[in-house]
CSV table of C-alpha atoms in Angstrom, one decimal:
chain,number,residue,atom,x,y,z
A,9,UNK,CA,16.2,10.2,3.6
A,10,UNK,CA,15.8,7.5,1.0
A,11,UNK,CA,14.3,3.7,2.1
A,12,UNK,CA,15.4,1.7,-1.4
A,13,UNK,CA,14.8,-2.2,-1.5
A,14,UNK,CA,15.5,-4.9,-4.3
A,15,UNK,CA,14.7,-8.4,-4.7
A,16,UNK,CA,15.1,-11.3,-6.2
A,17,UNK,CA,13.1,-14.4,-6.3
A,18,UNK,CA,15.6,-17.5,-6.9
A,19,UNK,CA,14.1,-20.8,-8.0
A,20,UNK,CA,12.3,-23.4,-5.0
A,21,UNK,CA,15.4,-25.9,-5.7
A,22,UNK,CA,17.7,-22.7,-5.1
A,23,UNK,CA,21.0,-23.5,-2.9
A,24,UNK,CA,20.8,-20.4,-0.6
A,25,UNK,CA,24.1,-21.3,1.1
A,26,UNK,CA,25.3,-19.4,-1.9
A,27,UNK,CA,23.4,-16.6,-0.5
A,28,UNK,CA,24.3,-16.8,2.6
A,29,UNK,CA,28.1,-16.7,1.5
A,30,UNK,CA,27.3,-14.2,-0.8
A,31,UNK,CA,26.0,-12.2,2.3
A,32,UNK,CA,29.1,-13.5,4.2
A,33,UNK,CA,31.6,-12.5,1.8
A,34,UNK,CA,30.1,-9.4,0.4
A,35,UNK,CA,28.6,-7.9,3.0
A,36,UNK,CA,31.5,-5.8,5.3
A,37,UNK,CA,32.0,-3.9,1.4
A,38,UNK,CA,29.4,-1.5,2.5
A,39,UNK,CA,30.5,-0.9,6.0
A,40,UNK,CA,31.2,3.3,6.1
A,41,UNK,CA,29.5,3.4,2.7
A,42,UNK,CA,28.7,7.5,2.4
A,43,UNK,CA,25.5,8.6,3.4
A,44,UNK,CA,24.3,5.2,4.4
A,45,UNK,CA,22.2,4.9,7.4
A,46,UNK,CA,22.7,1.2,7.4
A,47,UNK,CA,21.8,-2.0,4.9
A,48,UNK,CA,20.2,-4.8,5.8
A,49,UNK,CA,21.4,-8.0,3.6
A,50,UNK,CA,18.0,-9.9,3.9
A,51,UNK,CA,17.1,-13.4,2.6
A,52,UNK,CA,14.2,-15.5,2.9
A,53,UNK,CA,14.0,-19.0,2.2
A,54,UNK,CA,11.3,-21.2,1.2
A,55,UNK,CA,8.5,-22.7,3.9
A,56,UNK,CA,10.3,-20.6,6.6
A,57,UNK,CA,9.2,-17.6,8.2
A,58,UNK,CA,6.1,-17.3,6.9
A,59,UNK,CA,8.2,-16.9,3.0
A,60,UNK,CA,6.7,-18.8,-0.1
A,61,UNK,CA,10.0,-17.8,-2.1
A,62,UNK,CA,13.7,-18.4,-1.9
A,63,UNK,CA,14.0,-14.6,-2.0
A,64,UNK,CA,17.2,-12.0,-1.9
A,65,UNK,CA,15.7,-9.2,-0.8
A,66,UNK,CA,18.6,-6.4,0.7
A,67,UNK,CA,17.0,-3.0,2.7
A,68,UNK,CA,18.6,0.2,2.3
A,69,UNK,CA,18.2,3.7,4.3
A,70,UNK,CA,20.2,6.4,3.1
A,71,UNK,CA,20.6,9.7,4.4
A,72,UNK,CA,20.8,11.4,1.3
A,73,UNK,CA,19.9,10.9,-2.0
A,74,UNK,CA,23.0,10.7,-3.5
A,75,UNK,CA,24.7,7.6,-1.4
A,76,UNK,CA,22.0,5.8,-3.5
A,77,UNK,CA,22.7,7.1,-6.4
A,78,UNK,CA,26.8,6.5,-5.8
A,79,UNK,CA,25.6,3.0,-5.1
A,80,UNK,CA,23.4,2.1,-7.7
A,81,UNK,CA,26.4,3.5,-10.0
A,82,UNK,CA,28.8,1.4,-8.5
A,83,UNK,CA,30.8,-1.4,-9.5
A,84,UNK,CA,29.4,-3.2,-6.5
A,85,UNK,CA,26.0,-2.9,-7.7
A,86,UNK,CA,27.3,-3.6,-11.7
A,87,UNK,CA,28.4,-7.0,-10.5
A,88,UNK,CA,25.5,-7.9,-8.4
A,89,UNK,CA,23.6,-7.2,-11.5
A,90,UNK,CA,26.0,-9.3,-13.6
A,91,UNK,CA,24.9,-12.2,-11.4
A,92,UNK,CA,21.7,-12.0,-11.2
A,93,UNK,CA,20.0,-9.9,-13.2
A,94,UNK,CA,18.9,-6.0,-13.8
A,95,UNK,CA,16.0,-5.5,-10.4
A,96,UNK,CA,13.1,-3.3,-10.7
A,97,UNK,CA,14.6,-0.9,-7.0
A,98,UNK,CA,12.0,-0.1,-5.2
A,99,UNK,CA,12.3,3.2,-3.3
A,100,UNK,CA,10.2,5.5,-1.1
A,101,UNK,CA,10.6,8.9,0.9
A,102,UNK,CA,11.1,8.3,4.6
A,103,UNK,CA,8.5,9.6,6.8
A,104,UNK,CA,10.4,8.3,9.7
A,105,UNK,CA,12.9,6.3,10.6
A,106,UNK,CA,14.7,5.9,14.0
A,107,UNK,CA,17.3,3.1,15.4
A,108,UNK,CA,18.4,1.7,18.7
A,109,UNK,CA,21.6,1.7,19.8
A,110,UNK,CA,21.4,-2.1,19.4
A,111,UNK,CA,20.4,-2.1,16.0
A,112,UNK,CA,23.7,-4.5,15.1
A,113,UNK,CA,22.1,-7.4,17.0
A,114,UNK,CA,19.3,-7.4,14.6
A,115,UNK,CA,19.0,-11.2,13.1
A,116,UNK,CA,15.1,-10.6,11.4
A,117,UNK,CA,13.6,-8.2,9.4
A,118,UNK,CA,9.9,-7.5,8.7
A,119,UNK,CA,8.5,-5.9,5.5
A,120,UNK,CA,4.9,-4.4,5.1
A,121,UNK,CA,3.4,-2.8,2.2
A,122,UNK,CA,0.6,-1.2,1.9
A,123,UNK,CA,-1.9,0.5,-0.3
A,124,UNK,CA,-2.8,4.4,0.4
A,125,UNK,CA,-6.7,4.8,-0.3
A,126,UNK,CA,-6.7,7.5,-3.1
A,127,UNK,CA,-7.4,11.0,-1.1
A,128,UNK,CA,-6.6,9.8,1.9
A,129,UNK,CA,-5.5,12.3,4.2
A,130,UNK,CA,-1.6,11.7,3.6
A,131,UNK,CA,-0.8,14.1,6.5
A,132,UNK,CA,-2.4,12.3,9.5
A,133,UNK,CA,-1.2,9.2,8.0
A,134,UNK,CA,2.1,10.0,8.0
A,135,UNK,CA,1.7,11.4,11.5
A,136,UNK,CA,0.0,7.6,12.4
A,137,UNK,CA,3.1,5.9,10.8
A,138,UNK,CA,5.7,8.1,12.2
A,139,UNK,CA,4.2,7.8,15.8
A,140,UNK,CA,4.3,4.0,15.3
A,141,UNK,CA,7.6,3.4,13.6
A,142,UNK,CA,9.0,5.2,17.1
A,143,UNK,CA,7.1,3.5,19.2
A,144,UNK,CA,8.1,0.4,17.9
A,145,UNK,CA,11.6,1.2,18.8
A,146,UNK,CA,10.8,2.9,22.2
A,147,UNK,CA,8.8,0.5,23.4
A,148,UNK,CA,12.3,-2.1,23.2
A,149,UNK,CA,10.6,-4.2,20.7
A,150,UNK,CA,12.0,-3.2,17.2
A,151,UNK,CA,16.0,-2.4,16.5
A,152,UNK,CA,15.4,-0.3,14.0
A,153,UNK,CA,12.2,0.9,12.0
A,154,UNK,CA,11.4,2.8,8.9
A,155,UNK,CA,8.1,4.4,7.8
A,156,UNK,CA,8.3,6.1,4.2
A,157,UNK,CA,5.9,6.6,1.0
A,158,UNK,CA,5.9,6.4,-2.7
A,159,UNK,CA,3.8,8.6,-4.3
A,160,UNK,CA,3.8,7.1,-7.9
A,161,UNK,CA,2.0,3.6,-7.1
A,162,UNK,CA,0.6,5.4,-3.8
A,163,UNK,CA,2.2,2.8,-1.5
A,164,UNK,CA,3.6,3.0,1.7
A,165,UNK,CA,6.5,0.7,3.8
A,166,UNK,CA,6.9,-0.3,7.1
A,167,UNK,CA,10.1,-1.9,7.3
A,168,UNK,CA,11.6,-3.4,10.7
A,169,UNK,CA,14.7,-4.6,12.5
A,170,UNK,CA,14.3,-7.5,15.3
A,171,UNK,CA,16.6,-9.4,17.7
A,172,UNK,CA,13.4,-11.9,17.7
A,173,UNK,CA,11.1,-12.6,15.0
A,174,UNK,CA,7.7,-11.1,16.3
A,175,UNK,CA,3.9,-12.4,15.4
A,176,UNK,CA,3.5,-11.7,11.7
A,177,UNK,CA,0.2,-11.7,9.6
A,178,UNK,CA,-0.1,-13.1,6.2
A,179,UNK,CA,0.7,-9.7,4.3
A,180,UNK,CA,4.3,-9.4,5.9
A,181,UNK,CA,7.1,-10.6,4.6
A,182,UNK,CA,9.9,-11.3,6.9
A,183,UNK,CA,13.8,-12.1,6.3
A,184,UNK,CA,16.6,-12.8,7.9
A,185,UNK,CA,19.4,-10.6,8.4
A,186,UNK,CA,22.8,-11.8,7.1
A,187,UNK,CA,24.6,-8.8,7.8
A,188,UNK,CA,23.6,-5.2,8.7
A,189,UNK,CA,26.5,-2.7,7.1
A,190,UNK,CA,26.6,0.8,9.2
A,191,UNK,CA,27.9,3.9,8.9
């Protein structure tokens, strides 16, 4: 599995109804896409939820490498590109990820990244994260959660799905979900 996220920062005076109909209008295109696990179509607006940017921020997991590839190659992904611009896509190799079968009732979305010490011992850390992205989801709290790592800038995600926006720290950047497209 793949975890792949893009963004883009709009301007403070940005009208994010755009976005939201974007979201609105867009979003059912990727319903059934192959190998999806799902997409999140995230957005974040200025001075709420803890956001300091008008941001465009969509979540991917894909269960194989090559739905993100088909994507990516798309004419979907050519005219969101059109519109706003070439993103630097962010992706990482999923440790773990696991969903509830509520997982379409998700309205939030939280986003942690974080740094990986240099020879840290990447084996019980993934152990640690994989242990806590299901236990977010068994406990009832999270819809949906996904642990994965990228070993080129040695960073790691912790991205989850939430019928309630939880208690967030300054580091997390949180979203809300216009649409979630599922297999």
């Amino acid at each position: 599995m793949i975890a792949m996220q893009y963004s883009f920062t709009l301007p403070a005076d940005y009208d994010m109804s755009i976005i939201d109909r974007r979201i609105r209008d867009k979003g059912p295109l990727l319903d059934g896409f192959p190998n999806l696990g799902f997409k999140a179509y995230l957005s974040a607006r200025r001075d709420e939820i803890a956001s300091r940017d008008n941001l465009y921020a969509p979540f991917y997991l894909w269960q194989k490498p090559e739905g993100a590839s088909d994507f990516l190659c798309s004419p979907g992904f050519e005219t969101l590109t059109s519109a706003f611009g070439w993103p630097q896509v962010r992706t990482w190799i999923v440790w773990h990820a696991e969903a509830s079968p509520h997982i379409a009732a998700a309205r939030f979305a939280t986003r942690d990244i974080l740094s990986t010490e240099p020879y840290a011992p990447l084996a019980d850390i993934r152990e640690a994260e994989s242990a806590a992205a299901g236990a977010d989801v068994a406990a009832g709290g999270a819809l949906a959660s996904v642990s994965g790592f990228e070993p080129t800038t040695w960073t790691r995600v912790r991205f989850r799905l939430w019928l309630e926006m939880p208690i967030i720290d300054a580091r997390t950047q949180a979203y809300r979900v216009g649409h979630l497209s599922l297999p």
